[in-house]
Coordinates of C-alpha atoms in Angstrom, one line a residue:
Chain A
M17 CA 90.7 106.0 129.4
K18 CA 91.8 107.2 126.1
I19 CA 93.7 105.1 123.6
D20 CA 95.4 105.8 120.2
I21 CA 95.1 103.2 117.5
A22 CA 97.3 102.2 114.6
G23 CA 96.7 99.6 112.0
E24 CA 98.7 98.7 108.9
D25 CA 95.7 99.3 106.6
P26 CA 92.1 100.4 106.9
V27 CA 91.0 96.7 107.5
T28 CA 93.3 96.2 110.5
Q29 CA 92.2 99.6 111.8
A30 CA 88.5 98.7 111.5
V31 CA 89.2 95.4 113.2
I32 CA 90.7 97.3 116.2
E33 CA 87.7 99.6 116.4
R34 CA 85.3 96.8 116.3
L35 CA 87.2 94.9 119.0
L36 CA 87.3 98.0 121.2
T37 CA 83.5 98.6 120.9
E38 CA 82.8 94.9 121.7
Y39 CA 85.2 94.3 124.6
R40 CA 86.4 97.6 126.0
D41 CA 83.8 100.3 125.9
D42 CA 85.6 102.0 128.7
L43 CA 88.4 103.0 126.2
T44 CA 87.7 105.9 123.9
I45 CA 89.7 106.4 120.8
N46 CA 91.9 109.5 120.9
N47 CA 93.8 109.5 117.6
K48 CA 93.9 107.2 114.7
F49 CA 97.3 107.2 113.2
P50 CA 97.4 107.6 109.4
V51 CA 97.5 104.5 107.5
R52 CA 100.4 104.6 105.1
G53 CA 101.1 101.2 103.6
G54 CA 104.4 99.6 104.5
Q55 CA 105.4 102.3 107.0
I56 CA 104.0 100.6 110.1
K57 CA 107.3 98.8 110.8
I58 CA 109.2 102.1 110.9
F59 CA 106.6 103.6 113.2
A60 CA 106.3 100.7 115.6
P61 CA 109.4 101.5 117.7
K62 CA 108.2 105.1 117.9
Y63 CA 104.8 104.1 119.1
N64 CA 106.6 101.9 121.7
K65 CA 108.1 105.1 123.2
L66 CA 104.8 106.8 123.8
K67 CA 103.7 107.2 127.4
S68 CA 100.0 106.8 126.6
P69 CA 98.0 103.7 125.7
I70 CA 98.1 102.6 122.0
F71 CA 96.7 99.6 120.2
L72 CA 98.8 98.4 117.3
L73 CA 97.6 95.6 115.1
T74 CA 99.6 94.2 112.2
D75 CA 99.6 91.2 109.9
L76 CA 102.1 88.4 110.3
D77 CA 102.5 88.4 106.5
G78 CA 106.0 87.1 105.5
Y79 CA 107.2 86.1 108.9
N80 CA 107.2 82.5 110.1
C81 CA 106.0 83.3 113.6
P82 CA 105.2 86.3 115.8
P83 CA 108.4 86.2 117.9
E84 CA 110.4 86.5 114.6
L85 CA 108.4 89.6 113.6
I86 CA 108.8 91.2 117.1
R87 CA 112.5 90.6 117.0
D88 CA 112.8 92.2 113.6
W89 CA 110.6 95.2 114.5
F90 CA 111.7 96.0 118.0
G91 CA 115.1 94.3 118.3
S92 CA 116.0 93.7 121.9
T93 CA 113.7 96.6 123.1
Q94 CA 111.0 95.5 125.5
I95 CA 107.5 96.3 124.4
S96 CA 106.1 98.9 126.7
D97 CA 103.0 98.3 129.0
D98 CA 101.3 101.2 127.1
L99 CA 101.6 99.4 123.8
L100 CA 99.1 96.7 123.1
F101 CA 100.9 95.1 120.2
R102 CA 99.0 92.3 118.4
I103 CA 99.8 90.2 115.3
A104 CA 97.0 88.7 113.2
Q105 CA 97.8 85.3 112.0
D106 CA 98.3 85.5 109.0
E107 CA 96.3 88.6 108.3
A108 CA 93.3 90.5 109.7
E109 CA 91.3 88.9 106.9
S110 CA 91.9 85.5 108.4
W111 CA 90.1 86.7 111.5
L112 CA 87.2 87.8 109.4
M113 CA 87.0 84.6 107.5
S114 CA 87.2 82.7 110.8
D115 CA 83.6 83.6 111.2
I116 CA 83.1 80.9 108.6
E117 CA 79.3 80.8 108.5
G118 CA 78.8 84.5 108.8
F119 CA 81.4 85.3 106.1
A120 CA 80.1 82.8 103.7
K121 CA 76.6 84.0 104.2
W122 CA 77.6 87.7 103.7
L123 CA 79.6 87.0 100.6
E124 CA 77.0 84.6 99.3
I125 CA 79.3 81.6 98.7
D126 CA 79.2 78.0 99.9
T127 CA 80.6 77.5 103.4
N128 CA 82.9 74.7 102.3
L129 CA 84.9 77.1 100.0
I130 CA 86.6 78.4 103.2
P131 CA 89.3 76.0 104.4
K132 CA 88.9 74.0 107.6
T133 CA 90.4 74.9 110.9
K134 CA 93.5 72.9 111.8
M135 CA 95.3 72.3 115.0
I136 CA 98.8 73.7 114.6
D137 CA 100.3 73.0 118.0
K138 CA 98.4 70.4 120.0
K139 CA 100.4 71.0 123.2
K140 CA 99.8 74.7 123.3
G141 CA 96.3 74.3 121.8
I142 CA 97.0 76.6 118.8
F143 CA 94.6 76.3 116.0
E144 CA 93.9 78.5 112.9
I145 CA 92.4 78.1 109.5
R146 CA 95.2 77.2 107.1
F147 CA 94.9 79.1 103.9
P148 CA 97.0 77.8 101.0
Y149 CA 98.4 81.3 100.5
K150 CA 98.0 84.9 101.6
P151 CA 94.5 85.0 103.1
S152 CA 93.5 88.4 101.5
L153 CA 94.5 87.0 98.1
F154 CA 92.5 83.8 98.8
L155 CA 89.6 86.0 99.7
M156 CA 89.7 87.8 96.4
N157 CA 90.8 85.1 94.0
K158 CA 89.0 82.1 95.4
L159 CA 86.1 83.3 97.4
A160 CA 84.9 86.6 95.9
I161 CA 85.1 85.1 92.4
N162 CA 82.5 82.6 93.4
S163 CA 80.1 85.0 95.0
R164 CA 76.5 84.9 93.8
N165 CA 76.3 88.6 94.6
K166 CA 77.6 90.4 91.5
D167 CA 78.2 93.7 93.3
L168 CA 80.4 92.1 95.9
K169 CA 82.2 90.1 93.3
D170 CA 83.0 93.2 91.2
A171 CA 84.0 95.3 94.3
L172 CA 86.4 92.6 95.6
S173 CA 88.0 91.2 92.4
P174 CA 91.2 93.1 91.5
L175 CA 91.5 94.6 88.1
K176 CA 94.6 93.9 86.1
G177 CA 97.7 95.4 87.8
A178 CA 95.8 96.2 91.0
K179 CA 96.6 94.7 94.3
K180 CA 93.0 94.9 95.7
G181 CA 89.5 95.0 94.3
P182 CA 88.3 98.4 93.3
A183 CA 86.2 98.9 96.4
Y184 CA 88.0 96.3 98.6
N185 CA 88.4 98.4 101.7
S186 CA 84.9 99.9 101.9
T187 CA 83.3 96.5 101.2
I188 CA 85.3 94.6 103.8
L189 CA 84.9 97.5 106.3
S190 CA 81.1 97.2 105.9
F191 CA 81.4 93.5 106.9
I192 CA 83.6 94.3 109.9
Y193 CA 81.3 96.9 111.2
K194 CA 78.0 95.3 110.5
S195 CA 78.2 91.5 110.1
W196 CA 81.4 90.1 111.6
N197 CA 80.5 87.7 114.5
I198 CA 83.5 87.8 116.7
K199 CA 82.3 85.0 119.0
N200 CA 82.1 82.6 116.2
A201 CA 85.4 83.8 114.7
V202 CA 87.2 83.0 118.0
K203 CA 86.3 79.3 117.6
N204 CA 88.5 79.1 114.5
S205 CA 91.4 81.5 115.4
Y206 CA 93.7 81.1 118.3
S207 CA 95.5 84.4 117.6
L208 CA 92.2 86.3 117.7
S209 CA 91.2 84.7 121.0
V210 CA 94.5 85.6 122.6
T211 CA 94.2 89.2 121.3
I212 CA 90.8 89.5 122.9
E213 CA 92.2 88.2 126.2
R214 CA 95.0 90.7 126.1
L215 CA 92.7 93.5 125.2
V216 CA 90.3 92.6 128.0
D217 CA 93.2 92.7 130.5
F218 CA 95.0 95.7 129.0
K219 CA 96.0 98.3 131.6
K220 CA 93.8 96.7 134.3
Chain B
M145 CA 108.8 143.0 111.7
I146 CA 106.7 139.9 112.2
I147 CA 103.3 139.3 113.8
S148 CA 104.4 137.6 117.0
K149 CA 101.0 137.2 118.6
I150 CA 97.4 137.3 117.6
K151 CA 94.5 137.4 120.1
L152 CA 91.0 137.2 118.8
I153 CA 87.7 137.6 120.6
N154 CA 84.5 136.5 118.8
W155 CA 86.2 136.7 115.4
K156 CA 84.3 134.4 113.1
N157 CA 84.6 130.9 114.4
F158 CA 87.0 131.8 117.2
Q159 CA 85.4 132.8 120.5
Q160 CA 88.6 133.5 122.2
V161 CA 92.1 132.6 121.1
D162 CA 95.6 133.7 121.9
V163 CA 98.3 132.3 119.7
N164 CA 102.1 133.0 119.3
L165 CA 103.5 133.0 115.8
K166 CA 107.1 132.4 114.6
S167 CA 108.6 133.7 111.4
R168 CA 107.3 130.6 109.6
A169 CA 103.9 129.3 110.7
F170 CA 101.9 126.3 109.4
V171 CA 98.2 126.6 110.0
V172 CA 96.6 123.1 110.1
G173 CA 93.0 122.1 110.6
A174 CA 90.1 120.1 109.3
N175 CA 87.9 121.5 106.5
A176 CA 85.8 124.3 107.9
S177 CA 87.8 124.6 111.1
G178 CA 88.6 128.2 110.3
K179 CA 92.1 128.3 108.7
S180 CA 91.0 130.9 106.2
N181 CA 89.1 132.8 108.9
F182 CA 92.3 132.9 110.9
L183 CA 94.2 134.4 108.0
D184 CA 91.3 136.7 107.4
A185 CA 91.9 138.5 110.7
I186 CA 95.2 139.6 109.4
R187 CA 93.7 140.5 106.0
F188 CA 91.1 142.5 107.9
M189 CA 93.9 144.7 109.4
R190 CA 95.2 145.2 106.0
D191 CA 91.8 146.2 104.7
I192 CA 91.6 148.9 107.4
V193 CA 94.8 150.6 106.4
K194 CA 94.7 150.1 102.6
Q195 CA 94.0 152.9 100.1
A196 CA 90.2 153.5 100.0
G197 CA 89.9 151.1 102.9
G198 CA 89.0 151.7 106.5
L199 CA 87.2 150.0 109.3
Q200 CA 83.7 150.4 107.8
F201 CA 85.0 149.1 104.4
A202 CA 86.7 146.1 106.0
V203 CA 83.6 145.2 108.0
E204 CA 81.3 145.7 105.0
Q205 CA 83.5 143.5 102.8
R206 CA 82.8 140.7 105.2
G207 CA 79.1 141.3 105.3
G208 CA 78.7 143.4 108.4
V209 CA 79.5 142.8 112.1
S210 CA 76.8 140.1 112.4
K211 CA 78.7 138.0 109.8
I212 CA 82.0 138.5 111.6
R213 CA 80.9 138.0 115.2
C214 CA 81.4 134.4 116.4
L215 CA 78.2 132.3 116.6
A216 CA 79.5 130.8 119.8
A217 CA 79.9 134.2 121.4
R218 CA 78.8 134.4 125.1
Q219 CA 79.1 137.3 127.6
I220 CA 81.4 139.5 125.5
S221 CA 79.4 141.1 122.8
Y222 CA 82.1 142.8 120.7
V223 CA 84.6 141.6 118.2
G224 CA 88.2 142.1 119.2
I225 CA 91.6 141.7 117.5
E226 CA 94.9 142.2 119.2
I227 CA 98.2 142.0 117.3
H228 CA 101.7 142.1 118.5
L229 CA 104.5 143.1 116.2
S230 CA 108.0 142.2 117.0
E231 CA 111.4 142.8 115.4
D232 CA 111.8 139.1 114.8
E233 CA 110.9 135.7 116.3
K234 CA 113.7 136.0 118.9
S235 CA 112.6 139.3 120.3
V236 CA 111.5 139.2 123.9
K237 CA 109.3 142.3 123.8
P238 CA 107.0 143.3 121.0
I239 CA 107.7 146.7 119.4
W240 CA 104.0 147.4 119.1
K241 CA 100.8 146.0 120.6
Y242 CA 97.7 147.1 118.7
S243 CA 94.2 146.2 119.8
L244 CA 90.9 147.0 118.4
A245 CA 87.3 146.1 119.4
F246 CA 84.1 147.0 117.6
K247 CA 80.5 146.2 117.8
H248 CA 77.4 146.5 115.7
S249 CA 75.3 149.6 115.8
G250 CA 72.5 151.2 113.8
G251 CA 69.5 149.4 112.3
G252 CA 66.0 150.6 111.7
I253 CA 66.3 154.0 110.0
F254 CA 70.0 154.3 111.0
A255 CA 72.5 152.8 108.7
K256 CA 74.1 149.7 110.1
Q257 CA 77.7 150.1 110.9
A258 CA 80.6 149.1 113.1
T259 CA 81.3 151.2 116.2
I260 CA 84.6 151.1 117.9
V261 CA 84.5 149.9 121.6
Y262 CA 88.1 150.6 122.1
E263 CA 91.4 151.1 120.2
N264 CA 94.7 150.9 122.0
V265 CA 98.4 151.1 121.1
L266 CA 101.2 150.2 123.4
D267 CA 104.9 150.7 122.5
I268 CA 107.9 148.5 123.3
N269 CA 108.1 149.8 126.9
G270 CA 104.4 149.1 127.5
K271 CA 103.7 152.8 127.4
S272 CA 100.2 153.7 126.1
I273 CA 100.4 155.6 122.9
L274 CA 96.7 155.5 122.1
N275 CA 93.9 154.8 124.4
R276 CA 90.4 155.3 123.0
S277 CA 87.2 154.1 124.5
E278 CA 83.6 154.5 123.5
D279 CA 82.9 155.6 127.1
D280 CA 85.1 158.7 126.7
Q281 CA 82.3 161.1 125.9
Q282 CA 84.5 164.2 125.9
T283 CA 86.4 163.3 122.8
E284 CA 84.4 160.6 121.1
D285 CA 80.9 160.6 119.5
S286 CA 79.1 158.2 117.2
E287 CA 80.9 159.8 114.2
T288 CA 84.5 159.5 115.5
L289 CA 83.9 155.9 116.6
K290 CA 83.3 155.0 113.0
F291 CA 87.0 155.4 112.2
T292 CA 90.1 153.8 113.7
F293 CA 93.0 156.2 114.4
L294 CA 95.1 153.6 112.6
E295 CA 93.5 154.2 109.3
Q296 CA 93.9 158.0 109.5
P297 CA 97.3 159.5 108.6
N298 CA 96.5 162.5 110.8
S299 CA 96.0 160.5 113.9
N300 CA 98.4 157.6 113.4
K301 CA 101.5 159.6 113.3
R302 CA 103.0 158.2 116.5
F303 CA 102.5 154.6 115.3
R304 CA 102.8 155.0 111.6
D305 CA 105.0 151.9 111.6
I306 CA 101.9 149.7 112.3
Y307 CA 100.1 151.4 109.5
H308 CA 102.9 150.7 107.0
F309 CA 103.3 147.1 108.2
F310 CA 99.7 146.2 107.6
Q311 CA 99.7 147.9 104.2
E312 CA 102.6 145.7 103.1
I313 CA 101.0 142.4 104.0
Q314 CA 100.4 140.1 101.1
Y315 CA 97.7 137.4 100.8
L316 CA 98.4 134.8 98.3
H317 CA 95.9 132.3 97.0
I318 CA 96.9 131.8 93.4
V319 CA 94.0 130.9 91.1
P320 CA 95.6 129.9 87.8
Q321 CA 92.4 130.7 85.9
L322 CA 92.7 134.3 87.0
I323 CA 96.2 134.7 85.6
R324 CA 95.1 133.3 82.3
D325 CA 92.0 135.3 82.0
S326 CA 91.7 138.1 84.5
D327 CA 88.4 139.4 83.1
S328 CA 86.4 136.3 82.8
Y329 CA 85.8 135.8 86.5
M330 CA 83.1 137.6 88.3
L331 CA 84.4 139.7 91.1
A332 CA 83.7 138.1 94.5
T333 CA 83.9 141.2 96.5
N334 CA 85.5 139.7 99.6
K335 CA 88.0 137.8 97.5
E336 CA 89.3 140.8 95.6
D337 CA 92.8 140.0 96.4
F338 CA 93.0 136.5 95.0
Y339 CA 96.5 136.6 93.6
G340 CA 96.5 136.2 89.9
R341 CA 94.0 138.7 88.8
N342 CA 96.8 141.3 88.9
L343 CA 100.0 139.3 88.7
L344 CA 100.9 140.4 85.2
E345 CA 100.0 144.0 86.1
R346 CA 102.2 143.8 89.1
M347 CA 105.1 142.5 87.0
D348 CA 104.5 145.3 84.7
K349 CA 104.8 147.9 87.4
T350 CA 108.0 146.5 88.9
N351 CA 111.1 148.2 87.6
I352 CA 112.9 146.3 84.8
K353 CA 116.0 145.5 86.7
T354 CA 114.2 144.0 89.7
R355 CA 111.8 142.2 87.4
D356 CA 114.6 140.6 85.4
S357 CA 116.3 139.5 88.5
F358 CA 113.1 138.0 89.9
L359 CA 112.4 136.2 86.6
K360 CA 115.9 134.9 86.6
R361 CA 115.3 133.2 89.9
I362 CA 111.9 131.9 88.8
N363 CA 113.5 130.5 85.7
E364 CA 116.1 128.7 87.8
V365 CA 113.3 127.0 89.7
L366 CA 111.2 126.2 86.7
Q367 CA 114.1 124.6 85.0
L368 CA 114.1 122.0 87.7
A369 CA 110.3 121.7 88.2
V370 CA 109.1 121.9 84.6
P371 CA 112.2 121.0 82.5
Q372 CA 110.4 121.2 79.1
L373 CA 109.5 124.9 79.7
K374 CA 112.5 127.2 79.0
N375 CA 113.3 130.8 79.5
I376 CA 110.2 132.6 80.8
E377 CA 110.2 136.2 79.7
F378 CA 108.0 139.2 80.3
K379 CA 106.6 140.7 77.1
K380 CA 104.1 143.2 76.0
D381 CA 102.0 142.7 72.9
K382 CA 101.2 145.3 70.3
S383 CA 98.4 146.8 72.3
G384 CA 100.6 147.0 75.4
I385 CA 99.0 144.1 77.3
P386 CA 101.6 142.3 79.4
H387 CA 102.2 138.6 78.9
L388 CA 104.5 135.9 80.0
E389 CA 106.2 133.9 77.3
A390 CA 108.3 130.8 77.4
T391 CA 109.8 128.3 75.0
Y392 CA 108.2 124.9 75.1
E393 CA 110.7 122.3 74.0
H394 CA 109.6 119.5 71.7
W395 CA 111.1 117.4 68.9
R396 CA 111.5 120.4 66.6
A397 CA 114.9 122.0 67.1
K398 CA 113.6 125.5 68.1
G399 CA 110.6 124.5 70.2
A400 CA 107.5 126.6 70.3
K401 CA 106.6 129.8 72.1
Q402 CA 103.8 129.6 74.7
Q403 CA 102.0 132.3 76.5
E404 CA 100.6 132.3 80.0
S405 CA 97.2 131.2 78.7
Q406 CA 98.8 127.9 77.6
F407 CA 100.8 127.3 80.8
S408 CA 99.6 124.5 83.1
D409 CA 97.9 125.3 86.4
G410 CA 100.9 124.1 88.3
T411 CA 103.3 126.2 86.3
L412 CA 101.2 129.3 86.9
R413 CA 100.9 128.6 90.6
L414 CA 104.7 128.2 90.9
I415 CA 105.3 131.4 89.0
G416 CA 102.8 133.4 91.1
F417 CA 104.0 131.9 94.3
M418 CA 107.6 132.7 93.7
W419 CA 106.9 136.2 92.5
A420 CA 104.9 136.9 95.7
L421 CA 107.7 135.6 97.9
L422 CA 110.3 137.6 96.0
D423 CA 108.2 140.8 95.8
G424 CA 107.6 142.7 99.1
Q425 CA 109.0 142.7 102.6
E426 CA 106.4 142.1 105.2
T427 CA 104.3 139.1 106.3
I428 CA 102.9 137.0 103.5
L429 CA 99.9 134.7 103.9
L430 CA 99.9 131.6 101.7
E431 CA 96.7 129.7 101.3
E432 CA 97.3 126.0 100.5
P433 CA 100.5 126.3 98.4
E434 CA 100.3 122.6 97.6
L435 CA 97.4 122.9 95.2
Y436 CA 98.1 121.8 91.7
L437 CA 101.7 120.8 92.4
H438 CA 103.3 117.4 92.1
S439 CA 104.0 115.8 95.5
A440 CA 107.8 115.8 94.7
I441 CA 107.6 119.6 94.5
V442 CA 105.4 119.9 97.5
Q443 CA 107.8 118.0 99.6
Q444 CA 110.4 120.7 98.9
L445 CA 108.2 123.6 99.7
P446 CA 108.9 124.0 103.5
E447 CA 112.7 124.3 102.9
F448 CA 112.2 126.3 99.7
I449 CA 110.0 128.8 101.6
Y450 CA 112.6 128.9 104.4
K451 CA 115.2 129.9 101.9
L452 CA 113.1 132.5 100.1
Q453 CA 112.1 134.1 103.4
R454 CA 115.7 135.0 104.0
R455 CA 116.8 137.7 101.7
K456 CA 119.0 140.7 102.0
G457 CA 119.7 139.9 105.7
R458 CA 116.1 140.0 106.7
I459 CA 113.6 137.2 107.5
R460 CA 110.2 137.7 106.1
Q461 CA 107.3 136.1 107.9
V462 CA 105.3 133.5 106.0
I463 CA 102.1 132.1 107.3
I464 CA 100.9 129.0 105.5
S465 CA 97.6 127.2 105.6
T466 CA 97.9 123.6 104.5
H467 CA 96.3 120.2 104.4
S468 CA 99.4 118.6 102.9
Y469 CA 101.0 115.5 104.4
D470 CA 104.0 116.1 102.2
I471 CA 104.5 119.6 103.6
L472 CA 104.0 118.7 107.2
N473 CA 106.2 115.6 106.9
S474 CA 109.2 117.8 106.4
P475 CA 111.6 117.0 109.3
G476 CA 112.6 120.6 109.7
I477 CA 109.2 121.9 110.9
G478 CA 109.1 122.7 114.5
G479 CA 106.3 122.1 117.0
N480 CA 105.9 125.8 117.7
E481 CA 105.8 126.6 114.0
T482 CA 102.7 124.5 113.7
I483 CA 99.3 126.0 114.6
V484 CA 96.5 123.5 115.1
L485 CA 92.9 124.4 114.8
S486 CA 90.4 122.2 116.6
P487 CA 86.6 122.9 116.4
T488 CA 84.7 122.7 119.7
K489 CA 81.2 123.8 120.8
E490 CA 82.7 127.0 122.1
G491 CA 84.2 127.9 118.8
T492 CA 87.5 126.7 117.3
R493 CA 90.5 126.4 119.6
I494 CA 94.0 127.3 118.5
D495 CA 97.1 125.7 119.9
T496 CA 100.7 125.4 118.8
A497 CA 101.4 121.7 118.3
I498 CA 104.0 121.7 121.1
E499 CA 101.3 122.9 123.6
M500 CA 99.1 119.9 123.0
N501 CA 100.1 117.2 125.4
D502 CA 99.6 114.1 123.2
V503 CA 101.2 115.8 120.2
K504 CA 104.2 116.7 122.4
D505 CA 104.5 113.0 123.4
Y506 CA 104.2 111.9 119.8
L507 CA 106.9 114.3 118.7
E508 CA 109.2 113.2 121.5
A509 CA 108.7 109.6 120.5
G510 CA 110.0 110.5 117.1
L511 CA 106.9 111.1 114.9
S512 CA 107.0 113.9 112.4
I513 CA 104.6 116.9 112.6
A514 CA 102.5 115.2 109.9
E515 CA 102.3 111.9 111.7
A516 CA 101.5 113.5 115.0
V517 CA 99.1 116.3 114.0
I518 CA 97.2 115.0 110.9
P519 CA 95.3 112.3 112.9
K520 CA 94.2 115.1 115.3
V521 CA 92.7 117.2 112.6
A522 CA 91.3 114.4 110.5
P523 CA 87.5 114.0 110.7
K524 CA 86.9 111.2 113.2
N525 CA 84.6 109.0 111.2
I526 CA 85.7 109.8 107.7
Q527 CA 86.0 106.2 106.5
Q528 CA 82.2 105.9 106.9
I529 CA 82.1 108.1 103.7
L530 CA 82.5 104.7 102.0
Q531 CA 79.5 103.2 103.7
L532 CA 77.0 105.8 102.5
K533 CA 74.3 104.4 100.3
D534 CA 72.4 106.0 97.5
R535 CA 68.9 106.7 98.4
D536 CA 66.2 106.6 95.8

């Protein structure tokens, strides 16, 4: 079966690709929708009208919880069976850093720089790493800065006035494709584990 | 008239294509998918009919039949082009159908050349006006098969219309460097018609009244696009060499005069581009009009072209090759105005966007042509360009 993919930035797009390779090798990617920052919210209702499979991954970002984001993006419209719509809590970067050991080793930092996993809702069994602020910012400002690898540090630390490090995407993409241990990441991210469950069951 | 259909057999990277064209067509495809080769099929027809042109000239310009024939070619050995000309995009029947097929002959002690396999013309009623075949030994021999009837005024009398149409076709790829300094560039033989080399010459040949009215319109546009440049004029220097001159405004009250050699790349492209659209009547081929222009200007191009096409009650056909998201994101571009090139092992396919099932769904779901088509023509693994490592 063919599937289109759409992510809100190159990082979410690469995460989708890696998840597909790992868990659904029966799905082949048909088209990758262009990543144009900030537009994904406008596109989401259009993707929801497609009659062919599409995987859309976005960050939770400013919203308090996933239902709030879904209401804001789709209103009262039902999400179609063809749309696998997933929200990374709080960002795709959280899923990457949830592979705590692997990420620390790759970035050449001490493991305990990455915050501990916390139970958020005991009844529902929801747990995530609680970052003090936006995970991608934390990654750049707290973790990369302490990297013993100068190349990674330079590539990931933003220059004045920039939102991301000068080679942020390509550096993180290389981690996603080559080093990210998803099985270990699942242990620290409920939202990732549910996404994988939904992906495994998608259109079956 | 417009070119309403093109069929190609073994033409460069197209093994077999059949595509309908509207009066505005956007040709979209990845790098090296064959956008220029597609336009080149039309330029080839023009090379056949132009002064001092002809079939042998047109083939030679392109390096011989072996360079034209598709590498993916299978059973069919010849190269074929069929072009339908219609009154406008709404006509049901084409006024003319012209088809030409040729193959390679010669070699050894014989000069290599193109030999016609067939040449046919049908009129609006489907009546055959010309029907030549290499098998017709009573009328044809190796010498006659070197020349199309189309290129010879003695034999194209009954379809002179086609001859004039192709003569009028314009190909526009503005190279600012060539406008600035038309002598400094080496002549690339097959690119002799890069626009720019002769733009000033052309302006010079245009009668004064027409030239003034064209320049007036160009000035109106430049006023908006390049506000600091005022009042472009056509002037000749002491030795009679034509120049463009404009006032460049700065803090001094009178500003300073600038000539074309000082204009920016974008300014020169805009001038050349507008001149070409204003000058002439028949189909115009625009290669990547977005180059050198600010994205705010590029976004306006589709509607701008739409307006310039419509002059004096006629609609002039414009065929545009482009990579620009800004152009294709224009909400007014239709699915059948967009021609999508997709490379395959059997040569490049051509479809109109609306014929592609997934694109049709995307458009119905509300995506623009850019959103629906650009992912299809983007290289699949381009982000890996960032993962490449230096090797010592």
